CSV table of C-alpha atoms in Angstrom, one decimal:
chain,number,residue,atom,x,y,z
A,42,MET,CA,0.2,0.0,0.0
A,43,PRO,CA,1.4,3.5,-0.9
A,44,SER,CA,2.7,5.7,1.7
A,45,THR,CA,0.6,8.5,3.0
A,46,PHE,CA,1.8,11.7,4.4
A,47,LYS,CA,0.2,14.4,6.9
A,48,LEU,CA,1.4,17.6,8.4
A,49,VAL,CA,0.6,17.8,12.0
A,50,ILE,CA,1.3,20.3,15.0
A,51,ARG,CA,2.7,18.8,18.0
A,52,GLN,CA,1.0,20.9,20.8
A,53,ASP,CA,2.6,18.8,23.4
A,54,ARG,CA,6.1,20.3,22.7
A,55,PRO,CA,5.9,24.0,23.0
A,56,ASN,CA,8.9,26.2,23.5
A,57,GLY,CA,9.2,29.2,25.9
A,58,LYS,CA,7.3,31.3,23.4
A,59,GLY,CA,4.4,28.8,23.0
A,60,GLU,CA,5.5,28.0,19.6
A,61,CYS,CA,4.8,24.3,18.5
A,62,PRO,CA,6.8,22.1,16.1
A,63,ILE,CA,5.3,21.2,12.6
A,64,TYR,CA,6.0,17.5,11.9
A,65,LEU,CA,5.5,15.5,8.6
A,66,ARG,CA,3.8,12.2,9.7
A,67,ILE,CA,4.9,9.4,7.3
A,68,THR,CA,2.9,6.3,7.2
A,69,CYS,CA,3.7,3.0,5.4
A,70,ASP,CA,2.5,-0.5,6.0
A,71,ARG,CA,0.8,0.7,9.2
A,72,LYS,CA,4.0,1.9,10.4
A,73,LYS,CA,4.6,5.7,11.3
A,74,LYS,CA,7.6,8.0,11.7
A,75,TYR,CA,7.8,11.7,12.1
A,76,HIS,CA,10.1,14.2,10.5
A,77,ASN,CA,10.7,17.6,11.8
A,78,THR,CA,10.1,20.2,9.2
A,79,GLY,CA,11.9,23.0,11.0
A,80,VAL,CA,8.7,25.2,11.4
A,81,ARG,CA,7.4,26.3,14.8
A,82,LEU,CA,4.1,28.0,15.2
A,83,ILE,CA,1.8,29.3,17.8
A,84,PRO,CA,-1.3,26.7,17.3
A,85,LYS,CA,-3.8,29.6,16.5
A,86,TYR,CA,-2.0,30.0,13.2
A,87,TRP,CA,-2.2,26.5,12.0
A,88,ASN,CA,-5.3,24.9,10.1
A,89,ASP,CA,-5.1,21.3,10.8
A,90,GLU,CA,-7.9,20.4,8.1
A,91,SER,CA,-6.0,22.1,5.2
A,92,GLU,CA,-2.6,21.4,6.6
A,93,LEU,CA,-1.5,24.9,6.0
A,94,VAL,CA,-0.6,28.0,8.0
A,95,ARG,CA,-3.4,30.4,8.1
A,96,LYS,CA,-3.2,33.9,6.3
A,97,ASN,CA,-3.2,36.1,9.5
A,98,HIS,CA,0.4,34.8,10.0
A,99,ARG,CA,3.1,37.2,8.8
A,100,THR,CA,4.9,34.7,6.6
A,101,TYR,CA,2.5,32.5,6.0
A,102,SER,CA,3.1,32.1,2.1
A,103,LYS,CA,6.7,31.4,2.6
A,104,ILE,CA,6.2,28.8,5.2
A,105,ASN,CA,3.4,27.1,3.1
A,106,ASP,CA,5.7,27.0,0.1
A,107,ASP,CA,8.5,25.4,2.2
A,108,LEU,CA,5.9,22.8,3.6
A,109,GLU,CA,4.6,22.0,0.0
A,110,ARG,CA,8.2,21.5,-1.2
A,111,LEU,CA,9.1,19.2,1.6
A,112,LEU,CA,5.7,17.2,1.0
A,113,ASP,CA,6.6,16.9,-2.8
A,114,LYS,CA,10.1,15.6,-1.8
A,115,ALA,CA,8.6,12.9,0.4
A,116,LYS,CA,6.2,11.7,-2.2
A,117,GLN,CA,9.0,11.6,-4.9
A,118,ALA,CA,11.3,9.6,-2.4
A,119,ALA,CA,8.4,7.2,-2.0
A,120,ARG,CA,7.8,6.7,-5.6
A,121,GLU,CA,11.5,6.0,-6.3
A,122,LEU,CA,11.8,3.6,-3.4
A,123,ARG,CA,8.5,1.8,-4.4
A,124,ARG,CA,9.8,1.4,-7.9
A,125,ASP,CA,13.0,-0.3,-6.3
A,126,GLU,CA,10.7,-2.2,-3.7
A,127,LYS,CA,12.4,-0.4,-0.9
A,128,GLU,CA,9.7,1.6,0.3
A,129,THR,CA,9.5,2.0,4.2
A,130,VAL,CA,8.9,4.8,6.6
A,131,SER,CA,12.7,4.7,7.6
A,132,ALA,CA,14.0,4.9,4.1
A,133,ILE,CA,11.6,7.9,3.3
A,134,LYS,CA,12.7,9.7,6.2
A,135,ASP,CA,16.5,8.7,5.5
A,136,ARG,CA,15.9,10.5,2.1
A,137,LEU,CA,14.5,13.6,3.5
A,138,ILE,CA,17.4,13.9,5.9
A,139,GLY,CA,19.8,13.6,3.2
A,140,ALA,CA,18.0,16.4,1.3
A,141,SER,CA,18.5,18.7,4.1
A,142,THR,CA,22.1,18.9,3.5
A,143,ASN,CA,21.3,21.8,0.9
A,144,ASN,CA,19.7,23.5,4.0
A,145,PHE,CA,21.6,26.6,5.3
A,146,PHE,CA,20.0,26.1,8.8
A,147,SER,CA,21.5,22.4,8.9
A,148,LEU,CA,25.1,23.6,8.5
A,149,ALA,CA,24.6,26.8,10.7
A,150,ASP,CA,23.4,24.3,13.5
A,151,GLU,CA,26.4,22.0,12.9
A,152,TYR,CA,28.7,24.9,13.1
A,153,GLN,CA,27.1,26.4,16.4
A,154,ASN,CA,27.2,22.8,17.9
A,155,GLY,CA,30.9,22.6,17.1
A,156,LEU,CA,31.6,25.8,19.0
A,157,GLU,CA,30.1,24.5,22.0
A,158,LEU,CA,31.9,21.1,21.8
A,159,ASN,CA,35.1,23.2,21.4
A,160,GLN,CA,33.9,25.2,24.6
A,161,GLN,CA,33.7,28.5,22.7
A,162,TYR,CA,30.6,29.3,24.7
A,163,HIS,CA,30.5,33.0,24.2
A,164,LEU,CA,31.0,32.9,20.4
A,165,SER,CA,28.3,30.0,20.2
A,166,ARG,CA,25.8,32.1,22.0
A,167,HIS,CA,26.3,34.9,19.7
A,168,VAL,CA,26.1,32.7,16.5
A,169,LYS,CA,22.9,31.0,17.9
A,170,THR,CA,21.2,34.4,18.3
A,171,SER,CA,22.2,35.3,14.7
A,172,ILE,CA,20.7,32.2,13.5
A,173,ARG,CA,17.5,32.7,15.4
A,174,LYS,CA,17.1,36.3,13.9
A,175,LEU,CA,17.6,34.8,10.4
A,176,GLU,CA,15.0,32.1,10.9
A,177,ASP,CA,12.6,34.7,12.3
A,178,PHE,CA,13.1,36.8,9.0
A,179,ASN,CA,12.8,33.7,6.9
A,180,GLY,CA,9.7,32.4,8.5
A,181,SER,CA,11.0,28.9,8.7
A,182,ARG,CA,14.3,26.7,9.0
A,183,ASN,CA,14.1,25.8,5.4
A,184,LEU,CA,16.5,27.9,3.5
A,185,LEU,CA,18.3,26.8,0.3
A,186,TYR,CA,21.6,28.4,-0.5
A,187,THR,CA,20.2,29.1,-3.9
A,188,GLU,CA,17.8,31.5,-2.1
A,189,ILE,CA,20.5,33.5,-0.5
A,190,ASN,CA,21.7,36.3,-2.7
A,191,SER,CA,22.4,40.0,-2.0
A,192,ASP,CA,18.7,41.0,-2.3
A,193,TYR,CA,18.0,38.5,0.4
A,194,LEU,CA,20.8,39.9,2.6
A,195,GLU,CA,19.5,43.5,2.0
A,196,ARG,CA,16.0,42.6,3.0
A,197,PHE,CA,17.6,40.6,6.2
A,198,LYS,CA,19.5,43.7,6.9
A,199,LYS,CA,16.4,45.9,6.8
A,200,HIS,CA,14.5,43.5,8.9
A,201,LEU,CA,17.2,43.9,11.7
A,202,MET,CA,17.1,47.7,11.5
A,203,THR,CA,13.5,48.0,11.4
A,204,VAL,CA,11.8,45.2,13.0
A,205,LYS,CA,14.6,44.3,15.6
A,206,GLY,CA,15.7,47.8,16.1
A,207,ASN,CA,19.4,46.7,16.0
A,208,LYS,CA,22.2,49.0,15.8
A,209,GLY,CA,24.8,49.0,13.2
A,210,SER,CA,27.5,47.2,15.2
A,211,THR,CA,25.0,44.4,16.2
A,212,ILE,CA,23.8,43.9,12.6
A,213,GLN,CA,27.4,43.8,11.6
A,214,LYS,CA,28.1,40.9,14.1
A,215,ASN,CA,24.9,39.1,12.9
A,216,LEU,CA,25.6,39.3,9.3
A,217,GLY,CA,29.4,38.4,10.0
A,218,ASN,CA,28.3,35.1,11.6
A,219,ILE,CA,25.9,34.4,8.7
A,220,ARG,CA,28.8,35.0,6.3
A,221,THR,CA,31.0,32.4,8.3
A,222,VAL,CA,28.4,29.6,7.7
A,223,ILE,CA,28.3,30.6,4.1
A,224,GLU,CA,32.1,30.5,3.8
A,225,LEU,CA,31.9,27.1,5.4
A,226,ALA,CA,29.3,25.9,2.7
A,227,ARG,CA,31.7,27.2,0.0
A,228,ARG,CA,34.6,25.2,1.3
A,229,ARG,CA,32.4,22.1,1.3
A,230,GLY,CA,31.5,22.8,-2.2
A,231,LEU,CA,27.8,23.4,-1.3
A,232,ILE,CA,27.7,26.9,-2.8
A,233,PHE,CA,29.7,28.3,-5.5
A,234,ARG,CA,29.2,32.0,-5.4
A,235,ASP,CA,29.5,34.5,-2.7
A,236,PRO,CA,26.2,36.3,-2.0
A,237,PHE,CA,28.0,39.0,-0.1
A,238,GLU,CA,30.2,39.9,-3.1
A,239,ASN,CA,27.6,42.7,-4.3
A,240,PHE,CA,26.0,43.2,-0.7
A,241,GLU,CA,26.5,46.7,0.8
A,242,PRO,CA,27.7,46.3,4.4
A,243,VAL,CA,25.9,48.0,7.1
A,244,LYS,CA,27.1,51.8,7.9
A,245,LEU,CA,28.1,51.9,11.5
A,246,GLY,CA,27.6,55.5,11.8
A,247,GLN,CA,28.9,57.8,14.5
A,248,THR,CA,30.5,56.8,17.8
A,249,ILE,CA,27.8,56.1,20.4
A,250,TYR,CA,28.0,57.6,23.8
A,251,LYS,CA,28.5,55.0,26.6
A,252,THR,CA,27.0,55.6,29.9
A,253,LYS,CA,29.6,55.9,32.8
A,254,LEU,CA,29.3,56.5,36.5
A,255,SER,CA,31.7,58.9,38.4
A,256,LEU,CA,33.5,57.6,41.6
A,257,GLU,CA,31.1,59.8,43.7
A,258,GLU,CA,28.0,57.9,41.9
A,259,ILE,CA,29.6,54.6,42.6
A,260,GLN,CA,30.1,55.5,46.3
A,261,ILE,CA,26.5,56.5,46.5
A,262,LEU,CA,25.6,53.1,45.3
A,263,GLU,CA,27.9,51.5,47.8
A,264,ASN,CA,26.0,53.3,50.7
A,265,ILE,CA,22.5,52.5,49.9
A,266,GLU,CA,20.8,50.5,52.5
A,267,LEU,CA,19.3,47.2,50.9
A,268,GLU,CA,17.8,44.1,52.2
A,269,LYS,CA,20.5,41.5,52.6
A,270,GLU,CA,20.5,38.6,50.1
A,271,SER,CA,17.9,40.2,48.2
A,272,THR,CA,18.3,40.2,44.4
A,273,LEU,CA,18.8,44.0,44.5
A,274,TRP,CA,21.6,43.6,47.1
A,275,HIS,CA,23.3,41.0,45.0
A,276,ALA,CA,22.9,43.3,41.9
A,277,ARG,CA,24.5,46.2,43.7
A,278,ASN,CA,27.3,44.1,45.0
A,279,ALA,CA,28.1,42.6,41.6
A,280,PHE,CA,28.1,46.2,40.0
A,281,VAL,CA,30.4,47.7,42.6
A,282,LEU,CA,32.7,44.8,42.8
A,283,SER,CA,33.1,44.8,39.0
A,284,PHE,CA,34.2,48.6,39.1
A,285,TYR,CA,36.7,48.0,41.7
A,286,LEU,CA,38.1,44.7,39.9
A,287,CYS,CA,38.9,46.5,36.7
A,288,GLY,CA,35.5,46.4,35.0
A,289,MET,CA,35.1,42.8,35.6
A,290,ARG,CA,32.5,41.0,33.3
A,291,PHE,CA,29.5,39.7,34.9
A,292,GLY,CA,30.2,36.1,33.5
A,293,ASP,CA,33.6,36.1,35.3
A,294,ILE,CA,32.1,37.5,38.6
A,295,ALA,CA,29.3,34.8,38.5
A,296,THR,CA,32.2,32.1,38.2
A,297,LEU,CA,34.5,33.3,40.8
A,298,LYS,CA,35.3,31.0,43.4
A,299,TRP,CA,37.2,31.4,46.8
A,300,LYS,CA,40.2,29.7,45.3
A,301,ASN,CA,40.6,32.6,43.1
A,302,VAL,CA,41.2,34.9,46.0
A,303,VAL,CA,44.6,34.2,47.5
A,304,ASN,CA,46.4,36.3,50.1
A,305,GLY,CA,45.1,39.8,48.8
A,306,LEU,CA,45.5,38.8,45.1
A,307,LEU,CA,42.9,37.9,42.4
A,308,GLU,CA,43.8,35.2,39.8
A,309,TYR,CA,41.4,34.0,37.4
A,310,GLN,CA,41.1,33.4,33.6
A,311,MET,CA,38.7,35.6,31.6
A,312,ASN,CA,35.8,33.7,30.0
A,313,LYS,CA,35.7,35.8,26.9
A,314,THR,CA,39.2,35.9,25.8
A,315,GLY,CA,41.1,33.1,27.9
A,316,LYS,CA,43.3,35.9,29.1
A,317,SER,CA,44.8,35.3,32.7
A,318,ILE,CA,44.5,38.1,35.1
A,319,HIS,CA,46.6,38.7,38.3
A,320,ILE,CA,45.8,41.9,40.3
A,321,GLU,CA,45.8,43.0,43.9
A,322,ILE,CA,42.4,43.4,45.4
A,323,PRO,CA,41.6,47.0,46.2
A,324,ASN,CA,39.9,48.0,49.4
A,325,GLY,CA,36.5,48.5,47.8
A,326,ALA,CA,36.4,45.1,46.4
A,327,GLU,CA,37.8,43.5,49.6
A,328,LYS,CA,34.8,45.1,51.3
A,329,ILE,CA,32.3,43.4,49.1
A,330,LEU,CA,34.0,40.1,49.2
A,331,ARG,CA,33.6,40.0,52.9
A,332,LEU,CA,29.9,40.2,52.7
A,333,TYR,CA,30.1,36.8,51.0
A,334,LYS,CA,32.6,35.1,53.2
A,335,ASN,CA,31.5,32.6,55.9
A,336,LYS,CA,33.3,29.8,57.8
A,337,LYS,CA,31.8,27.1,55.8
A,338,ALA,CA,33.0,28.3,52.4
A,339,THR,CA,35.6,26.1,50.5
A,340,ASN,CA,38.0,26.9,47.9
A,341,ASP,CA,35.7,25.2,45.3
A,342,ASP,CA,32.6,27.2,46.1
A,343,TYR,CA,31.3,30.1,44.1
A,344,ILE,CA,31.6,33.5,45.9
A,345,TYR,CA,28.3,34.7,44.5
A,346,PRO,CA,25.2,32.6,44.5
A,347,PHE,CA,24.5,33.0,40.8
A,348,CYS,CA,26.0,29.5,39.7
A,349,SER,CA,25.7,27.8,43.3
A,350,ASN,CA,24.6,24.0,43.2
A,351,THR,CA,25.6,23.6,39.6
A,352,ASN,CA,28.4,21.4,38.6
A,353,SER,CA,31.5,23.4,37.2
A,354,ASP,CA,31.9,20.6,34.4
A,355,ASN,CA,28.4,21.4,33.0
A,356,GLN,CA,29.3,24.4,31.1
A,357,MET,CA,26.1,24.8,29.2
A,358,LYS,CA,24.1,25.0,32.4
A,359,ILE,CA,26.5,27.6,33.7
A,360,LYS,CA,26.1,29.6,30.7
A,361,GLN,CA,22.4,29.5,30.9
A,362,LYS,CA,22.5,30.4,34.7
A,363,ILE,CA,24.7,33.4,34.0
A,364,SER,CA,22.5,34.5,31.2
A,365,SER,CA,19.3,34.3,33.3
A,366,TRP,CA,20.9,36.2,36.2
A,367,ASN,CA,22.5,38.8,34.0
A,368,ALA,CA,19.0,39.5,32.7
A,369,LEU,CA,17.6,39.7,36.1
A,370,ILE,CA,20.5,41.8,37.5
A,371,ASN,CA,20.3,44.4,34.6
A,372,GLY,CA,16.4,44.6,35.3
A,373,GLN,CA,15.3,43.3,31.9
A,374,ASN,CA,11.7,42.8,33.3
A,375,LYS,CA,9.1,44.0,31.2
A,376,GLY,CA,6.4,46.3,32.9
A,377,LYS,CA,8.3,46.3,36.1
A,378,ILE,CA,11.3,48.3,37.0
A,379,SER,CA,13.9,46.0,38.8
A,380,GLY,CA,17.7,45.1,39.1
A,381,LEU,CA,20.0,47.7,38.4
A,382,LYS,CA,17.3,50.2,37.0
A,383,LEU,CA,15.6,50.0,40.2
A,384,LEU,CA,19.0,50.8,42.1
A,385,ALA,CA,19.6,54.0,40.0
A,386,LYS,CA,16.2,55.1,40.7
A,387,LEU,CA,16.9,54.7,44.5
A,388,ALA,CA,20.2,56.4,44.3
A,389,GLU,CA,18.6,59.2,42.3
A,390,ILE,CA,21.1,58.6,39.4
A,391,GLU,CA,19.3,59.6,36.1
A,392,LYS,CA,21.5,57.4,34.0
A,393,PRO,CA,20.6,54.0,32.5
A,394,ILE,CA,22.7,51.5,34.4
A,395,SER,CA,23.6,47.9,33.4
A,396,MET,CA,26.6,45.8,34.4
A,397,HIS,CA,28.7,46.8,31.6
A,398,VAL,CA,28.5,50.4,32.6
A,399,ALA,CA,30.9,49.4,35.6
A,400,ARG,CA,33.4,48.5,33.1
A,401,HIS,CA,32.8,51.8,31.1
A,402,SER,CA,33.1,53.6,34.3
A,403,PHE,CA,36.3,51.9,35.4
A,404,ALA,CA,37.9,52.9,32.0
A,405,GLN,CA,36.6,56.5,32.4
A,406,HIS,CA,38.2,56.6,35.8
A,407,MET,CA,41.4,55.6,34.5
A,408,ALA,CA,41.4,58.2,31.8
A,409,GLU,CA,40.5,60.9,34.2
A,410,LYS,CA,43.7,59.6,36.3
A,411,GLY,CA,45.8,59.9,33.2
A,412,ILE,CA,46.7,56.1,33.1
A,413,SER,CA,48.6,55.2,30.0
A,414,MET,CA,46.9,53.3,27.2
A,415,TYR,CA,49.3,50.3,27.8
A,416,LYS,CA,48.5,50.2,31.5
A,417,MET,CA,44.7,50.4,30.5
A,418,MET,CA,45.1,47.6,28.1
A,419,LEU,CA,46.6,45.4,30.9
A,420,LEU,CA,43.9,46.3,33.4
A,421,LEU,CA,41.0,45.9,31.0
A,422,GLY,CA,42.3,42.5,30.1
A,423,HIS,CA,42.6,43.5,26.3
A,424,ASN,CA,44.9,41.5,24.1
A,425,SER,CA,45.9,44.5,21.8
A,426,LEU,CA,46.2,48.3,22.1
A,427,LYS,CA,44.0,48.6,19.2
A,428,THR,CA,41.1,46.9,21.1
A,429,THR,CA,41.8,49.4,24.1
A,430,GLU,CA,41.8,52.4,21.4
A,431,GLN,CA,38.5,51.5,20.0
A,432,TYR,CA,37.2,51.0,23.6
A,433,LEU,CA,38.3,54.5,24.7
A,434,ASP,CA,36.5,56.1,21.6
A,435,THR,CA,33.3,56.1,23.8
A,436,ILE,CA,34.9,57.9,26.7
A,437,ASN,CA,33.1,61.3,27.0
A,438,VAL,CA,34.6,65.0,26.7
A,439,LYS,CA,35.3,65.4,30.3
A,440,VAL,CA,39.0,64.4,30.0
A,441,ALA,CA,39.4,66.4,26.9
A,442,ASN,CA,37.7,69.6,28.6
A,443,GLU,CA,40.1,69.2,31.7
A,444,THR,CA,43.1,69.1,29.3
A,445,LEU,CA,41.8,72.0,27.5
A,446,ARG,CA,41.6,74.1,30.6
A,447,LYS,CA,45.1,73.1,31.6
A,448,ILE,CA,46.3,74.4,28.2
A,449,PHE,CA,44.8,77.7,28.7
């Protein structure tokens, strides 16, 4: 009996956004297998009778075309296998999986998973974000290399600017990650032209002012009375510690252990760059660390509670916790002011504060003290003076004005 096919939505497998996967159900000789189409939808957009996406979905036409092509491939595979008397549900599904090698997202996932296996978690997270944005624009996870041309990339760039509201530097990074996958496809012989060849890159525009706090504002934050062990208390302590520890990134603070603190020295390896840091602990940082020290603490215990009760070997779980806590600390809570945003309000500081502001503030403080660029590079943990130069492009005009007053 010939195979039959039906597109179904699996409402028992929603993601965090409430989107459910669409599967192709393959039936042959009363046996069934399911092939993931790569499409996810909120159930209200799926018409189970027609097996089509409803017209009120933003990209219904594109998704329906993709599903129709997949259905045609499945039927063609069944016909060919039937002719050779090899028609089974497994054989049909294997043919469909083989056909997916021409799909951009298949290679993109392989590349991103490879980064995770190589423990390049920071880059992996950014690549994953870029892939998700392209998937949102494309309307599904079915994208042939032949569909990617300069016009497609131009429309994607516009989508990032208008729909996502991304800045030039963010768009540049997203497109750079997409281009890396395209280059990998070219090396494997899956694509023979560069769609970026006639593509106009995004214009970065003028340097954007970065928020920074003065030393006086940092000290105001230090002296605010907060409920001990509350999220806001941890947020303030992490921010202040970052400032005193040379603009230490939140991911590094979250994974600090007591073994990193030895005889008044801080020794750790930066998660982002892998650079080893060895610095004396200033009094301001020592004061924060004492708040977390207790007699039961061991060298392998985390200083902050952000990654507590998590196996250090499970790097993906660690990264997930850091990401969740980072959002919580920065006050990324829609409809409710919280985290560092609430802290700024309590301190009557009319500036948007995030964890990275502590790093900018430290750089500003160094510039005001007349620290040389080479020493700034060492303290910020940069690998080159060029990186430090680019970083300091965002330092405000206060230092320049003070210099001008000295001249005249």
